[in-house]
XYZ file of C-alpha atoms in Angstrom:
510
model
C -72.783 -40.195 38.989
C -74.163 -39.429 35.542
C -75.968 -36.133 36.084
C -74.008 -32.923 35.804
C -73.216 -31.225 39.073
C -72.746 -27.551 39.810
C -69.942 -25.962 41.790
C -69.178 -22.430 42.988
C -65.694 -21.289 43.962
C -65.497 -18.644 46.702
C -62.011 -17.107 46.806
C -60.448 -15.259 49.726
C -56.989 -13.811 50.155
C -54.418 -12.801 47.586
C -54.100 -12.880 43.810
C -52.230 -16.187 44.058
C -55.369 -17.758 45.495
C -57.383 -16.354 42.590
C -55.086 -18.174 40.163
C -55.436 -21.389 42.173
C -59.242 -21.087 42.082
C -59.203 -20.718 38.307
C -57.017 -23.813 38.040
C -59.522 -25.745 40.175
C -62.284 -24.375 37.944
C -60.386 -25.626 34.885
C -60.036 -29.108 36.328
C -63.703 -29.281 37.299
C -64.995 -27.902 34.003
C -62.840 -30.399 32.098
C -64.485 -33.199 34.095
C -68.030 -32.086 33.352
C -68.924 -29.792 36.237
C -70.989 -26.678 35.613
C -69.460 -23.575 37.202
C -71.851 -21.066 38.788
C -71.196 -17.699 40.408
C -73.272 -18.012 43.584
C -72.874 -20.640 46.280
C -76.662 -20.821 46.656
C -76.893 -22.061 43.048
C -74.287 -24.784 43.482
C -74.467 -28.365 44.669
C -71.139 -27.790 46.369
C -69.489 -24.552 47.480
C -65.693 -24.700 47.458
C -64.161 -21.995 49.673
C -60.543 -21.216 48.805
C -59.281 -20.040 52.199
C -56.445 -17.756 53.261
C -54.208 -18.761 56.170
C -51.782 -15.850 56.331
C -52.861 -13.702 59.292
C -55.552 -13.907 61.954
C -57.937 -11.504 60.203
C -57.728 -13.530 56.995
C -58.334 -16.777 58.868
C -61.423 -15.273 60.478
C -62.726 -14.173 57.072
C -62.179 -17.708 55.782
C -64.074 -19.276 58.676
C -66.891 -16.751 58.246
C -67.141 -17.603 54.549
C -67.350 -21.329 55.328
C -70.056 -20.754 57.945
C -71.997 -18.503 55.579
C -71.907 -21.147 52.876
C -72.935 -23.808 55.395
C -76.003 -21.747 56.338
C -77.265 -22.264 52.781
C -77.631 -25.992 53.275
C -81.108 -27.250 54.035
C -82.834 -24.065 52.922
C -84.194 -23.025 49.562
C -80.762 -23.007 47.995
C -79.302 -25.886 46.012
C -76.216 -26.217 48.217
C -75.612 -29.698 49.592
C -71.989 -29.512 50.687
C -69.304 -27.009 51.683
C -65.630 -27.821 51.145
C -62.565 -25.923 52.348
C -59.442 -25.735 50.186
C -56.547 -23.266 50.033
C -53.880 -22.153 52.465
C -55.857 -22.443 55.692
C -57.048 -25.922 54.753
C -53.511 -26.956 53.797
C -51.975 -25.426 56.893
C -54.348 -26.912 59.488
C -55.924 -29.925 57.756
C -57.595 -32.304 60.211
C -57.317 -29.706 62.984
C -59.529 -27.361 60.964
C -61.932 -30.196 60.189
C -62.361 -30.956 63.900
C -62.768 -27.309 64.852
C -65.203 -26.612 62.011
C -67.546 -29.590 61.554
C -69.744 -27.387 59.346
C -67.255 -28.055 56.528
C -68.083 -31.322 54.767
C -64.507 -31.650 53.584
C -61.094 -30.082 54.154
C -58.828 -30.707 51.175
C -55.110 -29.989 50.916
C -53.026 -29.114 47.869
C -52.358 -32.803 47.209
C -56.088 -33.245 46.542
C -56.240 -30.643 43.756
C -55.329 -33.031 40.934
C -58.273 -35.232 41.989
C -60.637 -32.427 42.983
C -63.511 -33.758 40.882
C -63.398 -37.209 42.492
C -63.101 -35.677 45.940
C -66.179 -33.505 45.476
C -68.209 -36.357 43.998
C -67.329 -38.531 46.993
C -68.408 -35.832 49.424
C -71.640 -35.120 47.527
C -72.392 -38.819 47.500
C -72.287 -38.931 51.293
C -68.805 -40.355 51.522
C -65.962 -39.055 53.641
C -62.537 -38.046 52.416
C -60.106 -37.961 55.304
C -58.626 -34.539 55.945
C -54.903 -34.486 55.397
C -52.298 -34.242 58.146
C -50.348 -30.992 57.690
C -46.658 -31.305 56.934
C -43.760 -28.987 56.236
C -43.891 -28.705 52.453
C -40.343 -27.318 52.353
C -39.153 -30.890 52.867
C -40.835 -32.193 49.692
C -38.188 -30.777 47.346
C -34.360 -30.784 47.487
C -32.643 -28.037 49.448
C -30.600 -27.105 46.398
C -32.718 -25.003 43.970
C -30.826 -26.484 41.007
C -32.143 -29.965 41.871
C -35.811 -29.056 42.326
C -37.204 -29.027 38.814
C -36.600 -32.739 38.331
C -38.812 -33.645 41.288
C -41.367 -30.892 40.851
C -43.701 -33.112 38.834
C -44.222 -35.262 41.917
C -45.274 -32.345 44.163
C -48.598 -30.522 44.122
C -47.950 -26.943 42.978
C -51.259 -25.056 42.741
C -51.369 -22.664 39.826
C -48.655 -24.504 37.903
C -50.959 -26.735 35.879
C -49.560 -27.138 32.361
C -51.731 -27.545 29.242
C -50.658 -31.166 28.951
C -52.532 -31.920 32.180
C -55.899 -31.416 30.453
C -57.767 -34.409 29.004
C -57.309 -35.167 25.334
C -59.762 -33.419 23.057
C -59.998 -30.237 25.111
C -57.447 -28.298 23.070
C -58.618 -26.258 20.067
C -57.573 -27.246 16.561
C -55.443 -24.099 16.271
C -54.142 -21.384 18.562
C -52.505 -21.728 21.982
C -53.492 -24.834 23.891
C -55.554 -23.622 26.851
C -53.859 -23.803 30.228
C -55.313 -25.809 33.080
C -57.476 -22.830 33.962
C -61.001 -21.484 33.546
C -61.715 -17.784 34.030
C -64.184 -16.999 36.794
C -64.939 -13.443 35.692
C -64.724 -11.251 32.605
C -62.249 -8.708 33.978
C -59.664 -7.339 31.527
C -57.072 -8.041 34.232
C -55.759 -11.439 35.303
C -52.928 -12.725 37.455
C -50.407 -15.270 36.202
C -48.432 -17.351 38.646
C -44.698 -17.059 38.034
C -43.565 -19.360 40.828
C -44.665 -20.927 44.099
C -43.164 -21.140 47.542
C -40.386 -19.188 49.199
C -36.834 -19.896 50.352
C -36.621 -16.888 52.638
C -36.944 -17.543 56.357
C -38.569 -14.376 57.664
C -39.129 -14.983 61.366
C -42.768 -13.798 61.309
C -43.968 -15.715 58.238
C -45.389 -19.245 58.070
C -46.031 -19.262 54.315
C -42.984 -21.364 53.299
C -44.064 -24.159 55.651
C -47.359 -24.706 53.841
C -46.529 -23.374 50.361
C -43.152 -25.088 50.213
C -39.764 -24.182 48.795
C -39.435 -21.801 45.875
C -39.965 -23.312 42.444
C -40.345 -21.461 39.151
C -42.742 -22.196 36.341
C -41.088 -22.683 32.986
C -41.128 -19.590 30.733
C -42.947 -21.526 27.993
C -45.858 -22.268 30.353
C -46.047 -18.643 31.497
C -46.008 -17.389 27.906
C -48.605 -19.921 26.785
C -50.938 -18.893 29.606
C -50.436 -15.201 28.804
C -51.330 -15.811 25.144
C -54.431 -17.740 26.144
C -55.534 -14.991 28.533
C -55.045 -12.393 25.818
C -57.317 -14.479 23.608
C -59.888 -14.438 26.425
C -59.985 -10.618 26.393
C -57.375 -9.912 29.075
C -55.235 -6.852 28.355
C -53.332 -6.547 31.647
C -51.586 -9.403 33.428
C -50.008 -9.292 36.867
C -47.184 -11.716 37.595
C -47.541 -13.130 41.098
C -45.631 -15.423 43.427
C -44.252 -15.283 46.938
C -41.051 -13.708 45.576
C -40.774 -12.736 41.911
C -37.183 -11.502 42.234
C -36.043 -15.120 42.734
C -37.645 -16.293 39.497
C -35.376 -18.570 37.498
C -32.839 -19.427 40.190
C -33.950 -23.079 40.120
C -33.874 -23.020 36.305
C -30.237 -21.970 36.230
C -30.775 -18.290 35.453
C -31.490 -15.799 38.239
C -31.964 -13.114 35.553
C -34.665 -15.062 33.728
C -37.318 -12.475 34.587
C -35.363 -9.839 32.679
C -35.604 -11.895 29.473
C -39.179 -13.105 30.055
C -40.729 -9.657 30.448
C -39.981 -8.433 26.896
C -41.396 -11.687 25.525
C -44.608 -11.168 27.497
C -44.785 -7.565 26.284
C -44.722 -8.873 22.712
C -47.842 -11.043 23.184
C -50.608 -9.793 20.900
C -53.497 -8.304 22.848
C -51.598 -7.534 26.039
C -51.243 -3.842 26.774
C -49.758 -3.933 30.272
C -47.583 -6.375 32.226
C -47.238 -5.741 35.949
C -44.841 -7.482 38.341
C -45.740 -7.803 42.026
C -44.004 -9.126 45.154
C -40.441 -7.877 44.777
C -37.831 -8.345 47.516
C -35.733 -5.182 48.079
C -32.658 -7.203 49.023
C -32.788 -9.052 45.694
C -33.371 -6.090 43.387
C -30.655 -5.759 40.758
C -29.818 -3.009 38.245
C -30.738 -5.129 35.236
C -34.206 -5.854 36.588
C -34.774 -2.170 37.330
C -33.723 -1.386 33.754
C -36.244 -3.836 32.278
C -39.070 -2.741 34.579
C -38.519 0.923 33.772
C -37.509 0.720 30.129
C -39.655 -1.919 28.401
C -42.730 -0.820 26.475
C -45.935 -2.248 27.993
C -44.122 -3.349 31.160
C -45.407 -1.166 33.993
C -42.746 0.800 35.906
C -44.369 -0.464 39.073
C -42.543 -1.660 42.197
C -44.346 -3.684 44.859
C -41.439 -3.784 47.295
C -41.669 -5.837 50.478
C -39.883 -3.508 52.922
C -41.780 -4.617 56.100
C -39.821 -2.119 58.265
C -36.785 0.145 57.960
C -35.193 0.079 61.440
C -32.141 -2.204 61.081
C -32.593 -3.890 64.466
C -36.185 -4.843 63.706
C -35.270 -6.045 60.218
C -32.523 -8.298 61.589
C -34.980 -9.772 64.115
C -37.304 -10.387 61.171
C -34.425 -12.200 59.367
C -34.439 -9.525 56.700
C -31.893 -7.097 55.266
C -31.598 -3.375 54.693
C -32.248 -0.128 56.509
C -33.766 3.297 55.880
C -30.853 4.720 53.893
C -30.387 1.632 51.694
C -34.095 1.554 50.908
C -34.070 5.243 50.013
C -31.084 4.643 47.736
C -33.029 1.890 45.981
C -35.991 4.208 45.442
C -33.666 6.895 44.146
C -32.176 4.443 41.638
C -35.666 3.486 40.435
C -36.853 7.072 40.047
C -33.663 8.054 38.250
C -34.797 5.650 35.526
C -38.552 6.324 35.771
C -39.520 9.465 37.728
C -43.226 8.570 37.578
C -42.773 4.969 38.729
C -45.362 3.612 41.130
C -44.137 2.177 44.438
C -46.105 0.440 47.171
C -45.167 -1.550 50.267
C -46.473 -3.131 53.470
C -45.099 -2.682 56.979
C -45.404 -4.587 60.256
C -45.429 -2.576 63.483
C -45.396 -3.773 67.072
C -42.848 -6.505 66.291
C -41.295 -8.076 69.415
C -38.560 -5.787 70.700
C -39.553 -2.845 68.500
C -38.674 0.347 70.386
C -40.032 3.874 70.104
C -36.794 4.760 68.344
C -37.486 1.994 65.808
C -40.964 3.387 65.156
C -39.478 6.849 64.691
C -36.977 5.410 62.205
C -39.810 3.849 60.216
C -41.603 7.178 60.255
C -38.436 8.816 58.906
C -38.373 6.369 56.039
C -42.036 6.805 55.183
C -41.752 10.586 55.229
C -38.911 10.435 52.698
C -39.982 7.493 50.520
C -42.933 9.087 48.651
C -44.791 5.786 48.339
C -48.041 5.633 46.365
C -49.644 3.013 48.597
C -48.816 1.879 52.128
C -50.245 -1.037 54.085
C -49.748 -1.078 57.870
C -50.300 -4.264 59.872
C -49.935 -5.050 63.534
C -47.721 -7.953 64.539
C -49.378 -11.112 65.809
C -47.866 -14.512 66.545
C -48.138 -17.080 63.779
C -48.043 -20.770 64.655
C -44.704 -22.389 63.945
C -42.742 -19.196 63.308
C -39.503 -18.188 64.991
C -40.895 -14.828 66.136
C -43.677 -16.559 68.074
C -40.993 -17.589 70.574
C -39.351 -14.177 70.863
C -39.200 -12.217 74.089
C -40.171 -8.561 74.178
C -43.759 -8.992 73.015
C -45.855 -5.845 73.155
C -49.272 -5.641 74.753
C -52.117 -5.678 72.211
C -53.037 -2.081 73.049
C -49.467 -0.966 72.258
C -49.568 -2.733 68.896
C -52.960 -1.205 68.141
C -51.742 2.288 69.041
C -48.753 1.946 66.720
C -50.927 0.637 63.906
C -53.256 3.597 64.290
C -50.376 6.055 64.489
C -48.594 4.724 61.400
C -51.845 4.333 59.488
C -52.683 8.008 60.043
C -49.248 8.973 58.789
C -49.602 6.637 55.800
C -52.935 8.206 54.856
C -51.419 11.688 54.989
C -48.345 10.741 52.997
C -50.152 8.813 50.264
C -52.622 11.687 49.867
C -49.664 14.035 49.472
C -48.092 11.681 46.930
C -51.347 11.651 44.983
C -51.326 15.454 44.905
C -47.790 15.354 43.477
C -49.225 13.545 40.456
C -51.520 16.423 39.465
C -50.499 17.514 35.968
C -49.127 14.090 34.977
C -50.356 12.297 31.874
C -51.670 8.789 32.498
C -52.765 5.876 30.373
C -55.798 4.469 32.163
C -57.440 1.062 31.893
C -61.209 1.568 32.198
C -62.679 -1.000 34.606
C -66.211 0.216 35.343
C -68.744 2.962 34.560
C -70.736 4.829 37.225
C -73.445 7.330 36.197
C -73.422 8.972 39.644
C -69.977 8.260 41.073
C -68.222 11.503 40.184
C -67.006 14.050 42.767
C -70.189 16.081 42.250
C -72.498 13.102 41.829
C -72.208 13.129 38.051
C -71.090 10.405 35.630
C -67.600 8.967 35.894
C -65.583 6.064 34.568
C -63.306 4.252 37.015
C -59.950 2.824 36.102
C -56.293 2.452 37.004
C -53.068 3.984 35.805
C -49.706 2.355 35.327
C -48.727 3.002 38.954
C -51.838 1.325 40.419
C -52.307 -2.404 40.911
C -55.800 -3.900 41.150
C -57.645 -3.448 44.469
C -54.653 -2.213 46.483
C -53.441 1.121 45.134
C -56.464 3.346 44.620
C -58.065 4.249 41.306
C -58.518 7.034 38.789
C -61.872 8.758 38.330
C -62.195 9.630 34.634
C -64.406 12.630 33.942
C -66.263 12.800 30.616
C -65.588 15.608 28.171
C -67.176 18.739 29.779
C -68.967 19.485 26.502
C -70.915 16.232 26.799
C -71.383 15.864 30.573
C -75.109 16.606 30.289
C -75.663 14.105 27.490
C -77.712 11.000 28.272
C -74.797 8.935 27.048
C -72.007 10.959 28.662
C -70.089 7.738 29.364
C -70.540 6.410 25.845
C -66.970 7.265 24.879
C -65.671 4.819 27.507
C -65.403 1.087 27.051
C -64.761 -1.273 29.947
C -61.493 -2.980 29.106
C -60.382 -0.119 26.897
C -57.670 2.436 27.536
C -57.820 6.221 27.550
C -55.132 8.863 27.716
C -55.873 11.353 30.478
C -54.312 14.121 32.521
C -54.468 14.144 36.322
C -56.343 17.267 37.451
C -57.331 16.598 41.057
C -57.257 14.074 43.896
C -59.731 12.438 46.243
C -57.568 11.045 49.033
C -55.342 8.438 47.406
C -57.583 8.337 44.334
C -56.872 10.552 41.367
C -59.258 12.546 39.181
C -58.380 12.812 35.497
C -59.667 14.615 32.425
C -59.772 12.421 29.365
C -57.636 13.375 26.387
C -57.995 10.637 23.753
C -60.222 7.541 24.121
C -58.452 4.426 22.876
C -60.403 1.173 22.325
C -59.292 -2.057 23.937
C -56.389 -3.535 22.012
C -55.620 -0.183 20.430
C -52.230 1.487 20.035
C -49.940 1.548 23.034
C -48.997 5.216 22.797
C -48.333 6.642 26.223
C -48.000 3.216 27.875
C -44.946 4.339 29.804
C -46.670 7.434 31.242
């Protein structure tokens, strides 16, 4: 096929999927494909699906059906292909249930994604894979995994050496196997893949595999390349960042990697997500709270706080231990941001357990709280548990805890009034202010993208009536501001000193 083809990548789910999509984009661009933003403008729409919970699966199916509706109309779309976690998890079963998809490709197809898409566009058929437990592809012992990792598909781990010869620039960092799909000043970097934990409600390890770390040199190279692409904030993602390095012989590798990332020219903020409370250690808290440009931000996966529920989940801890952890963090960084997600309605969860979770939430002072209702996941231990709650009971508990979460996070936002914040400007809105006036929108150190609210930056009152009242702001730049009000979980701030993108890092810890 000599003519150039166009492809659009539609990404659903978490930040890890976004990284995987950009790796697929890198592979396709290197093989001559033109990347376009809209599925209607593409010969083939590749939908990177999420397979975590029922709502995410439904969104993935809806996205595939929506893309399929483009075929045969005025759009250019000729084929729709499913990739990602849902495709990997269900494979041929998904293909049979959703004939609208012209192909269902698993992780093992990623290295040959260009050939697969060309085959499908040419009218050929690529057999959907048969799902398998990816935990069995690598040795049980973490110390033995790195040697065999090259033989296993690990989305988001593509090293620069995987690119064809001639793609690298003459000087500067060799580009990673990745192509940016937007111009945001924020990008995620995959630190590892897979998970060795065996939480009874979670199917992720079965289709993402055992935990395996990327080498620090690859992470640093990718961070340098992203900085050269205009990224000033990176977020380290994986299924469990606190385990980083255990298969490389150093469970404390994250503590040494973070200062190296902070020293990369052009990066102003490094954020770490997905931290396991049971694996938090004093040295990691010290680095996260005491390293310039590293955000004192803690995305802690508590899931519950009643000890009986946690044990049934195959997890550790309880309300008092979790509160002690938060106290230790805030002793080092009083303004640290903390977020977490919780599952309610778990099999066997009693009213006393719900009350215990409420006790934790009322004391924890979390900045962001996600509440989810339990539902059975295929192949998980909890799916076989007794003591299942009726759907209406689960829904009632979700609603009850969600109301409490909204109240508590709004209160936590109010506690931040008077704080100084260094804010990354992400967009400008001429009419988005509290009174319908101009406002810039951004995030502080304690806020991760899309999940933790935002900061509304008000222009200097002396210039609010100017035609160019937002002219002092630059998307991708940073400003120093003081929190003066709240709007639910969002904060309202008065700007102190505009700082251009890449400018001095003064106030980065605030």
